[in-house]
Short mmCIF file of C-alpha atoms in Angstrom, two decimals:
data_model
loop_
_atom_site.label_atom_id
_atom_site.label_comp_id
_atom_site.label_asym_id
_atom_site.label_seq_id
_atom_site.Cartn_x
_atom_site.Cartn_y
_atom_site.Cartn_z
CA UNK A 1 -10.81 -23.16 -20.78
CA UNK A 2 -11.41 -20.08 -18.62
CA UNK A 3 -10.86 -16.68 -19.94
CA UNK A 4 -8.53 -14.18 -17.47
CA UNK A 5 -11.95 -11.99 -17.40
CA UNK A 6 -13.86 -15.56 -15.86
CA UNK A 7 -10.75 -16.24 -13.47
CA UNK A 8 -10.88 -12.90 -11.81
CA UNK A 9 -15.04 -12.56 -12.40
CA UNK A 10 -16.85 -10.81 -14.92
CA UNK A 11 -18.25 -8.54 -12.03
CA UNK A 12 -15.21 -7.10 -11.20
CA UNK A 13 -13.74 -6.91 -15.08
CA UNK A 14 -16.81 -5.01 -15.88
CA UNK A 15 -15.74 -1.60 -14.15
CA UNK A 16 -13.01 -1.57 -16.20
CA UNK A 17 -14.56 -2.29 -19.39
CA UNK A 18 -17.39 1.14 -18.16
CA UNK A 19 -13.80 3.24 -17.96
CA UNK A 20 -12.53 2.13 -21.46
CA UNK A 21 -16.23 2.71 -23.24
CA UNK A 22 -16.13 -1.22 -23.57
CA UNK A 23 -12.33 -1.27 -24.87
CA UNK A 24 -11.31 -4.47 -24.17
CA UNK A 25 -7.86 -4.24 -25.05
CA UNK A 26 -7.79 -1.08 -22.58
CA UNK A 27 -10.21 -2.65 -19.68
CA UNK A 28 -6.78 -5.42 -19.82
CA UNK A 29 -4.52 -2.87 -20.12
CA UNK A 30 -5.71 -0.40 -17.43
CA UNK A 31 -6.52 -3.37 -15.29
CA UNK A 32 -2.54 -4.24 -15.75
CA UNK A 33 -1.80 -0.86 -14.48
CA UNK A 34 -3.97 -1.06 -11.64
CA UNK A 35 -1.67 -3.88 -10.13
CA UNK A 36 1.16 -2.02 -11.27
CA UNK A 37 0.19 1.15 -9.72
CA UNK A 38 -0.62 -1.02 -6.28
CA UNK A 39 2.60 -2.69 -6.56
CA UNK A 40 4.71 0.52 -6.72
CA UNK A 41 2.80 1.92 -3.82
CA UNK A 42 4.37 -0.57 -1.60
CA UNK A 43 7.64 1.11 -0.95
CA UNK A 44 6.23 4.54 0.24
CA UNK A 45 3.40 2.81 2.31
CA UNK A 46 6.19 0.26 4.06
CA UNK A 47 8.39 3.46 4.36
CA UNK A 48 5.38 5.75 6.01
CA UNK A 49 3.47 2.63 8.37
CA UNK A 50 7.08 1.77 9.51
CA UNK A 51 8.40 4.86 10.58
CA UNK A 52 5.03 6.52 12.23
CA UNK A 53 4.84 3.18 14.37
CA UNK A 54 8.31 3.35 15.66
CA UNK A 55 7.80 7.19 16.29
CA UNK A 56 5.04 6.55 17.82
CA UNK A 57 6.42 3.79 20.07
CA UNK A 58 9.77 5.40 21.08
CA UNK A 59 7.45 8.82 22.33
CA UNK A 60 5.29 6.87 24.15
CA UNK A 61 7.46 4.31 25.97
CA UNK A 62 9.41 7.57 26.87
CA UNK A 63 6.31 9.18 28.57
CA UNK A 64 5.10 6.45 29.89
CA UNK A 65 6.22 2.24 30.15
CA UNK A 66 7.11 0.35 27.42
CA UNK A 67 4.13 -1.37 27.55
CA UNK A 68 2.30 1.65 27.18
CA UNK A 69 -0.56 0.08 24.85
CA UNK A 70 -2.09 -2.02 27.25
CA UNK A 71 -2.47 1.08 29.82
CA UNK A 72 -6.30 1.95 29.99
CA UNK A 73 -4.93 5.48 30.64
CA UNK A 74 -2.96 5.84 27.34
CA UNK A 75 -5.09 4.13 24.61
CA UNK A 76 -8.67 5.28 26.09
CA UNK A 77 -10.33 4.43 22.36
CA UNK A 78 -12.30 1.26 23.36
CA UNK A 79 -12.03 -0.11 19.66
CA UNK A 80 -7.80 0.58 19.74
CA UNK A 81 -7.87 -1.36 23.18
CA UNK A 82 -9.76 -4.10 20.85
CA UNK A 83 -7.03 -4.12 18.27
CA UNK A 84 -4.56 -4.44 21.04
CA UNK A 85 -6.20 -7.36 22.29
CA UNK A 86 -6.76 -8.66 18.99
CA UNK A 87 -2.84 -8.60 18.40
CA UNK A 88 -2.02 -9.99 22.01
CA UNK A 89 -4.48 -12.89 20.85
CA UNK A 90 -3.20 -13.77 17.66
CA UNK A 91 0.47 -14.23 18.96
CA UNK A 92 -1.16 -16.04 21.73
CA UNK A 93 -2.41 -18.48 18.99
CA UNK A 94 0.53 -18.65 17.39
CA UNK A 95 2.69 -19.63 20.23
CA UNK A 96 5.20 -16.44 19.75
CA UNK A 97 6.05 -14.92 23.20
CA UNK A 98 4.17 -11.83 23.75
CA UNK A 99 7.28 -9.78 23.31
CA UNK A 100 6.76 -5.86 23.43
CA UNK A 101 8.32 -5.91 20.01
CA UNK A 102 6.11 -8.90 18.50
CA UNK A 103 2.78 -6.78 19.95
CA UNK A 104 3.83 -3.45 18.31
CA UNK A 105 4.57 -5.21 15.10
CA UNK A 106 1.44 -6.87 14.86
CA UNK A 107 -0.61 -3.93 15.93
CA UNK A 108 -2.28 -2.43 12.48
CA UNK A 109 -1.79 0.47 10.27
CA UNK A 110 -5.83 1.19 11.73
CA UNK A 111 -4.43 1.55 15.32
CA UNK A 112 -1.92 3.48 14.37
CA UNK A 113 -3.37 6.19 12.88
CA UNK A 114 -6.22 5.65 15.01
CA UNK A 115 -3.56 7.32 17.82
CA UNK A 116 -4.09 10.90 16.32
CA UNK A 117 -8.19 10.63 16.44
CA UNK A 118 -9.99 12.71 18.55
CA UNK A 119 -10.39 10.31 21.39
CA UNK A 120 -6.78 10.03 21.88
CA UNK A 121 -6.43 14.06 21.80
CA UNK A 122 -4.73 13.63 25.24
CA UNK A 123 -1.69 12.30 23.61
CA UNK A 124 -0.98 15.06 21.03
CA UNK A 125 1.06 17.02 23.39
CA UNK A 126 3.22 13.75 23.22
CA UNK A 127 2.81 12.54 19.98
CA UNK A 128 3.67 16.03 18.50
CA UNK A 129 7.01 15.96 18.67
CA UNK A 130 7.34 13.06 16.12
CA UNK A 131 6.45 15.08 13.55
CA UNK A 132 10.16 16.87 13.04
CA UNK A 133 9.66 17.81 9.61
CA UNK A 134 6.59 19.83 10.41
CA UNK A 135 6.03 23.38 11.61
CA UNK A 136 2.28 24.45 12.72
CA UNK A 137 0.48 21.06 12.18
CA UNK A 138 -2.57 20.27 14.47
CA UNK A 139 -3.70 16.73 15.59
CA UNK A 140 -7.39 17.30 13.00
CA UNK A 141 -4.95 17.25 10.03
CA UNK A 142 -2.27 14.64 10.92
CA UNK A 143 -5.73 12.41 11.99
CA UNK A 144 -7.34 12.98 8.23
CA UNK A 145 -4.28 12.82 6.58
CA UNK A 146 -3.45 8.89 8.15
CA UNK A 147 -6.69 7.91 7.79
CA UNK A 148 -6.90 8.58 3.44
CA UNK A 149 -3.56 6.63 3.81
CA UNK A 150 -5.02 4.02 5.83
CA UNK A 151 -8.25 3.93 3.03
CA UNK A 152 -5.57 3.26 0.61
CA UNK A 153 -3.85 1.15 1.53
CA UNK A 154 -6.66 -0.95 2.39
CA UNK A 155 -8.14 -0.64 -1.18
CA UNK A 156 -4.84 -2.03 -2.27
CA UNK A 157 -4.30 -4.78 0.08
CA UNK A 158 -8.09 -6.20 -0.81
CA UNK A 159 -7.08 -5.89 -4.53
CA UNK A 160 -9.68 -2.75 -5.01
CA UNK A 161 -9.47 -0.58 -8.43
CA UNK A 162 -7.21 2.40 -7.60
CA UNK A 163 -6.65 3.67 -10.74
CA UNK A 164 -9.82 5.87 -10.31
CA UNK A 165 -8.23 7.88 -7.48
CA UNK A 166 -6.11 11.20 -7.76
CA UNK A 167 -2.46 8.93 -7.23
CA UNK A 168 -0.36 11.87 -7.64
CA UNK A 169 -1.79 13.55 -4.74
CA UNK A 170 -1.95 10.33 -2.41
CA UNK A 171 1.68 9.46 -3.31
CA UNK A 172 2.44 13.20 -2.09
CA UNK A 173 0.34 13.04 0.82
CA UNK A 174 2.15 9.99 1.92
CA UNK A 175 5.56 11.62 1.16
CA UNK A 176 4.74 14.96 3.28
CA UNK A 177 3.97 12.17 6.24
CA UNK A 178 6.45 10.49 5.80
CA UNK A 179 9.07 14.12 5.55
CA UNK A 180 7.53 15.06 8.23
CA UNK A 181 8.40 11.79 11.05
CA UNK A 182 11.86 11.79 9.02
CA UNK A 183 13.44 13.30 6.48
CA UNK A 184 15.91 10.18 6.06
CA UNK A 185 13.21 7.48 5.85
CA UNK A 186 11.96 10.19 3.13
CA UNK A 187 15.01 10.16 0.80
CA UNK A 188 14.95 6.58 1.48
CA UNK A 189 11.70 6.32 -0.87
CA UNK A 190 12.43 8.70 -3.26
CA UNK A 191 15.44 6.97 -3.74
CA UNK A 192 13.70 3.21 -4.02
CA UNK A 193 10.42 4.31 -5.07
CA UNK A 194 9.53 3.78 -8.38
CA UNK A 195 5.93 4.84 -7.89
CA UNK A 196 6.44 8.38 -10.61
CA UNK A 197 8.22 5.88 -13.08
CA UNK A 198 4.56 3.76 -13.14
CA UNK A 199 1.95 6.51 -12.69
CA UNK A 200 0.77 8.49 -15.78
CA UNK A 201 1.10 12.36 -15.27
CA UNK A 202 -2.42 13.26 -14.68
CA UNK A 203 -5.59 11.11 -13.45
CA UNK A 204 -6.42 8.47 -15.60
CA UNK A 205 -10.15 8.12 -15.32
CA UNK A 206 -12.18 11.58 -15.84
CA UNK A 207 -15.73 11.66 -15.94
CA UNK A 208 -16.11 8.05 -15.45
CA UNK A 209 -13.84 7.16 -18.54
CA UNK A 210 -10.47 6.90 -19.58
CA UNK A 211 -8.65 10.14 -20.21
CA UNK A 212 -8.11 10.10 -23.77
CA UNK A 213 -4.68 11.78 -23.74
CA UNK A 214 -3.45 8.43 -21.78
CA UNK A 215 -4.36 5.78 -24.12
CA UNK A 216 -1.52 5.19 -25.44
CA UNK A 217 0.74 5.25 -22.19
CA UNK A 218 -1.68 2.35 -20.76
#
Protein backbone atom coordinates (compact mmCIF):
# COMPACT_ATOMS: atom_id res chain seq x y z
CA UNK A 1 0.00 0.00 0.00
CA UNK A 2 1.14 3.57 -0.70
CA UNK A 3 2.09 5.84 2.04
CA UNK A 4 0.29 9.64 1.88
CA UNK A 5 4.15 10.85 1.53
CA UNK A 6 4.33 8.28 -1.95
CA UNK A 7 0.74 9.54 -3.12
CA UNK A 8 1.65 13.16 -3.12
CA UNK A 9 5.69 12.34 -3.98
CA UNK A 10 8.49 12.16 -1.78
CA UNK A 11 9.92 15.27 -3.72
CA UNK A 12 7.46 17.49 -2.71
CA UNK A 13 7.03 15.95 1.12
CA UNK A 14 10.66 16.54 1.49
CA UNK A 15 10.48 20.48 1.90
CA UNK A 16 8.44 19.99 4.58
CA UNK A 17 10.30 17.45 6.38
CA UNK A 18 13.80 20.41 5.80
CA UNK A 19 11.19 22.96 7.81
CA UNK A 20 10.41 20.49 10.71
CA UNK A 21 14.38 19.35 11.12
CA UNK A 22 13.01 15.91 9.75
CA UNK A 23 9.80 15.94 12.17
CA UNK A 24 7.61 13.81 10.59
CA UNK A 25 4.73 14.22 12.65
CA UNK A 26 5.22 18.15 11.97
CA UNK A 27 6.26 17.84 8.02
CA UNK A 28 2.21 16.12 8.18
CA UNK A 29 1.09 18.54 10.33
CA UNK A 30 2.44 21.75 8.71
CA UNK A 31 1.69 20.20 5.38
CA UNK A 32 -2.14 20.01 6.82
CA UNK A 33 -1.93 23.63 7.46
CA UNK A 34 -0.64 24.50 4.24
CA UNK A 35 -4.03 23.36 2.61
CA UNK A 36 -5.74 24.87 5.36
CA UNK A 37 -4.09 28.13 5.07
CA UNK A 38 -4.85 27.93 1.00
CA UNK A 39 -8.30 27.01 1.67
CA UNK A 40 -9.08 30.02 3.93
CA UNK A 41 -7.50 32.31 1.43
CA UNK A 42 -10.26 31.66 -0.91
CA UNK A 43 -12.82 34.03 0.43
CA UNK A 44 -10.60 37.24 0.39
CA UNK A 45 -9.06 36.30 -3.08
CA UNK A 46 -12.87 35.60 -4.61
CA UNK A 47 -13.84 38.86 -2.72
CA UNK A 48 -10.66 41.04 -4.20
CA UNK A 49 -10.50 39.26 -8.17
CA UNK A 50 -14.34 39.83 -8.19
CA UNK A 51 -14.72 43.21 -7.29
CA UNK A 52 -11.42 44.80 -9.16
CA UNK A 53 -12.87 43.06 -12.43
CA UNK A 54 -16.26 44.53 -12.19
CA UNK A 55 -14.60 47.97 -11.26
CA UNK A 56 -12.64 47.69 -13.79
CA UNK A 57 -15.33 46.79 -16.35
CA UNK A 58 -18.06 49.31 -15.31
CA UNK A 59 -15.04 52.36 -15.72
CA UNK A 60 -14.13 51.23 -18.83
CA UNK A 61 -17.39 50.44 -20.66
CA UNK A 62 -18.24 54.01 -19.32
CA UNK A 63 -15.22 55.63 -21.16
CA UNK A 64 -15.34 53.79 -23.85
CA UNK A 65 -17.87 50.61 -25.45
CA UNK A 66 -18.74 47.80 -23.67
CA UNK A 67 -16.63 45.86 -25.58
CA UNK A 68 -13.84 47.83 -24.64
CA UNK A 69 -11.27 44.77 -24.39
CA UNK A 70 -11.11 43.95 -27.83
CA UNK A 71 -10.26 47.78 -28.78
CA UNK A 72 -6.49 47.86 -29.92
CA UNK A 73 -6.68 51.41 -28.47
CA UNK A 74 -7.63 50.41 -24.87
CA UNK A 75 -5.69 47.17 -24.08
CA UNK A 76 -2.34 48.20 -26.11
CA UNK A 77 -0.30 45.25 -23.96
CA UNK A 78 0.19 42.73 -26.85
CA UNK A 79 0.27 39.74 -24.26
CA UNK A 80 -3.38 41.18 -22.52
CA UNK A 81 -4.72 41.31 -26.23
CA UNK A 82 -3.43 37.45 -26.13
CA UNK A 83 -5.38 36.64 -23.02
CA UNK A 84 -8.34 38.27 -24.57
CA UNK A 85 -8.12 36.15 -27.45
CA UNK A 86 -7.34 33.27 -25.46
CA UNK A 87 -10.77 33.77 -23.54
CA UNK A 88 -12.79 34.61 -26.84
CA UNK A 89 -11.28 31.12 -27.98
CA UNK A 90 -12.06 28.99 -25.25
CA UNK A 91 -15.86 29.99 -25.22
CA UNK A 92 -15.59 29.57 -28.87
CA UNK A 93 -14.69 25.88 -28.08
CA UNK A 94 -17.08 25.49 -25.77
CA UNK A 95 -20.01 26.55 -27.78
CA UNK A 96 -21.10 29.46 -25.12
CA UNK A 97 -22.11 32.66 -27.04
CA UNK A 98 -19.45 35.16 -26.86
CA UNK A 99 -21.49 37.25 -24.50
CA UNK A 100 -19.69 40.50 -23.13
CA UNK A 101 -20.39 39.00 -19.74
CA UNK A 102 -19.07 35.30 -20.55
CA UNK A 103 -15.62 37.17 -22.05
CA UNK A 104 -15.08 39.32 -18.89
CA UNK A 105 -15.66 36.35 -16.71
CA UNK A 106 -13.32 34.24 -18.32
CA UNK A 107 -10.66 36.85 -18.70
CA UNK A 108 -7.88 36.02 -15.79
CA UNK A 109 -6.85 37.40 -12.54
CA UNK A 110 -3.23 37.98 -14.90
CA UNK A 111 -5.16 40.38 -17.23
CA UNK A 112 -6.58 42.00 -14.72
CA UNK A 113 -4.01 43.22 -12.84
CA UNK A 114 -2.05 43.31 -15.87
CA UNK A 115 -4.52 46.66 -16.54
CA UNK A 116 -2.48 48.79 -13.96
CA UNK A 117 1.16 47.83 -15.64
CA UNK A 118 3.05 50.30 -17.15
CA UNK A 119 1.98 49.66 -20.68
CA UNK A 120 -1.52 50.38 -19.92
CA UNK A 121 -0.44 53.78 -18.01
CA UNK A 122 -2.89 55.51 -20.45
CA UNK A 123 -5.77 54.15 -18.57
CA UNK A 124 -4.91 55.29 -14.99
CA UNK A 125 -6.61 58.53 -15.39
CA UNK A 126 -9.67 56.12 -15.87
CA UNK A 127 -9.01 53.37 -13.84
CA UNK A 128 -8.28 55.70 -10.81
CA UNK A 129 -11.38 56.38 -9.79
CA UNK A 130 -12.12 52.71 -8.79
CA UNK A 131 -10.07 52.91 -6.12
CA UNK A 132 -12.73 54.87 -3.60
CA UNK A 133 -11.21 53.81 -0.52
CA UNK A 134 -7.88 55.31 -1.43
CA UNK A 135 -6.41 58.79 -1.12
CA UNK A 136 -2.86 59.53 -2.93
CA UNK A 137 -2.26 56.06 -4.56
CA UNK A 138 -0.24 55.98 -7.89
CA UNK A 139 -0.67 53.37 -10.73
CA UNK A 140 3.46 51.81 -9.65
CA UNK A 141 1.86 50.73 -6.34
CA UNK A 142 -1.68 49.52 -7.23
CA UNK A 143 0.48 47.52 -10.31
CA UNK A 144 2.96 45.76 -7.51
CA UNK A 145 0.48 45.38 -5.11
CA UNK A 146 -1.98 43.05 -7.80
CA UNK A 147 0.72 41.42 -9.07
CA UNK A 148 2.09 39.72 -5.24
CA UNK A 149 -1.71 38.91 -5.19
CA UNK A 150 -1.71 37.48 -8.50
CA UNK A 151 1.81 35.35 -7.36
CA UNK A 152 -0.34 34.07 -4.68
CA UNK A 153 -2.84 33.10 -5.72
CA UNK A 154 -1.18 31.24 -8.33
CA UNK A 155 1.05 29.39 -5.76
CA UNK A 156 -2.21 28.31 -4.27
CA UNK A 157 -4.16 27.32 -7.20
CA UNK A 158 -0.99 24.94 -8.42
CA UNK A 159 -1.00 23.49 -4.84
CA UNK A 160 2.56 25.37 -4.03
CA UNK A 161 3.86 25.48 -0.19
CA UNK A 162 2.64 28.83 1.20
CA UNK A 163 3.25 28.40 4.54
CA UNK A 164 6.81 29.84 4.00
CA UNK A 165 5.43 33.28 3.07
CA UNK A 166 4.69 36.33 5.47
CA UNK A 167 0.46 35.41 5.37
CA UNK A 168 -0.36 38.06 7.71
CA UNK A 169 0.90 40.68 5.50
CA UNK A 170 -0.56 39.15 2.14
CA UNK A 171 -3.99 38.66 3.81
CA UNK A 172 -3.66 42.56 4.65
CA UNK A 173 -2.42 43.50 1.42
CA UNK A 174 -5.36 41.87 -0.15
CA UNK A 175 -7.75 43.50 2.40
CA UNK A 176 -6.32 47.22 1.77
CA UNK A 177 -7.22 46.26 -2.16
CA UNK A 178 -9.97 45.11 -1.62
CA UNK A 179 -11.06 48.52 1.07
CA UNK A 180 -9.91 50.38 -1.31
CA UNK A 181 -12.43 49.26 -4.73
CA UNK A 182 -15.16 48.89 -1.81
CA UNK A 183 -15.53 49.16 1.51
CA UNK A 184 -18.77 46.81 1.41
CA UNK A 185 -17.19 43.92 -0.53
CA UNK A 186 -14.52 44.56 2.44
CA UNK A 187 -16.82 43.93 5.45
CA UNK A 188 -18.14 41.27 3.35
CA UNK A 189 -14.75 39.21 4.03
CA UNK A 190 -14.08 40.13 7.29
CA UNK A 191 -17.32 39.02 8.03
CA UNK A 192 -16.96 35.39 6.04
CA UNK A 193 -13.35 35.14 6.21
CA UNK A 194 -12.01 32.83 8.42
CA UNK A 195 -8.46 33.27 7.17
CA UNK A 196 -7.12 34.94 11.12
CA UNK A 197 -9.07 31.93 12.75
CA UNK A 198 -6.45 29.42 10.59
CA UNK A 199 -3.22 31.44 10.45
CA UNK A 200 -0.78 31.30 13.44
CA UNK A 201 0.14 34.86 14.78
CA UNK A 202 3.53 35.24 13.42
CA UNK A 203 5.42 33.45 10.35
CA UNK A 204 5.74 29.98 10.71
CA UNK A 205 8.97 29.10 9.00
CA UNK A 206 12.12 31.34 10.18
CA UNK A 207 15.42 30.67 9.03
CA UNK A 208 14.41 27.83 6.95
CA UNK A 209 12.71 25.94 9.95
CA UNK A 210 9.76 25.84 11.91
CA UNK A 211 9.36 28.58 14.46
CA UNK A 212 9.61 26.83 17.60
CA UNK A 213 7.05 28.92 19.51
CA UNK A 214 4.35 27.35 16.89
CA UNK A 215 4.78 23.76 17.39
CA UNK A 216 2.27 23.14 19.25
CA UNK A 217 -0.48 25.29 17.39
CA UNK A 218 0.42 23.13 14.10
Amino acid sequence: MSTFVDTVAPARFARYLAWANNDAALAHRLYARNVALAEAFYTPLHTLEIVLRNRVDDALSAQFTSNWFNDPAVVRHVPLQRKVQDAHRKLASLGTGLTRGHVVAELSLGFWTGMFNRHQHHLWQHLRPIFVGARGIHRRSVSGQLDDVRGLRNRIAHYEPIVQLNLLNAYQEIETLTQWLSPQAALWTATHSRFLAVCPPQMIIVNGQVDPALTALL
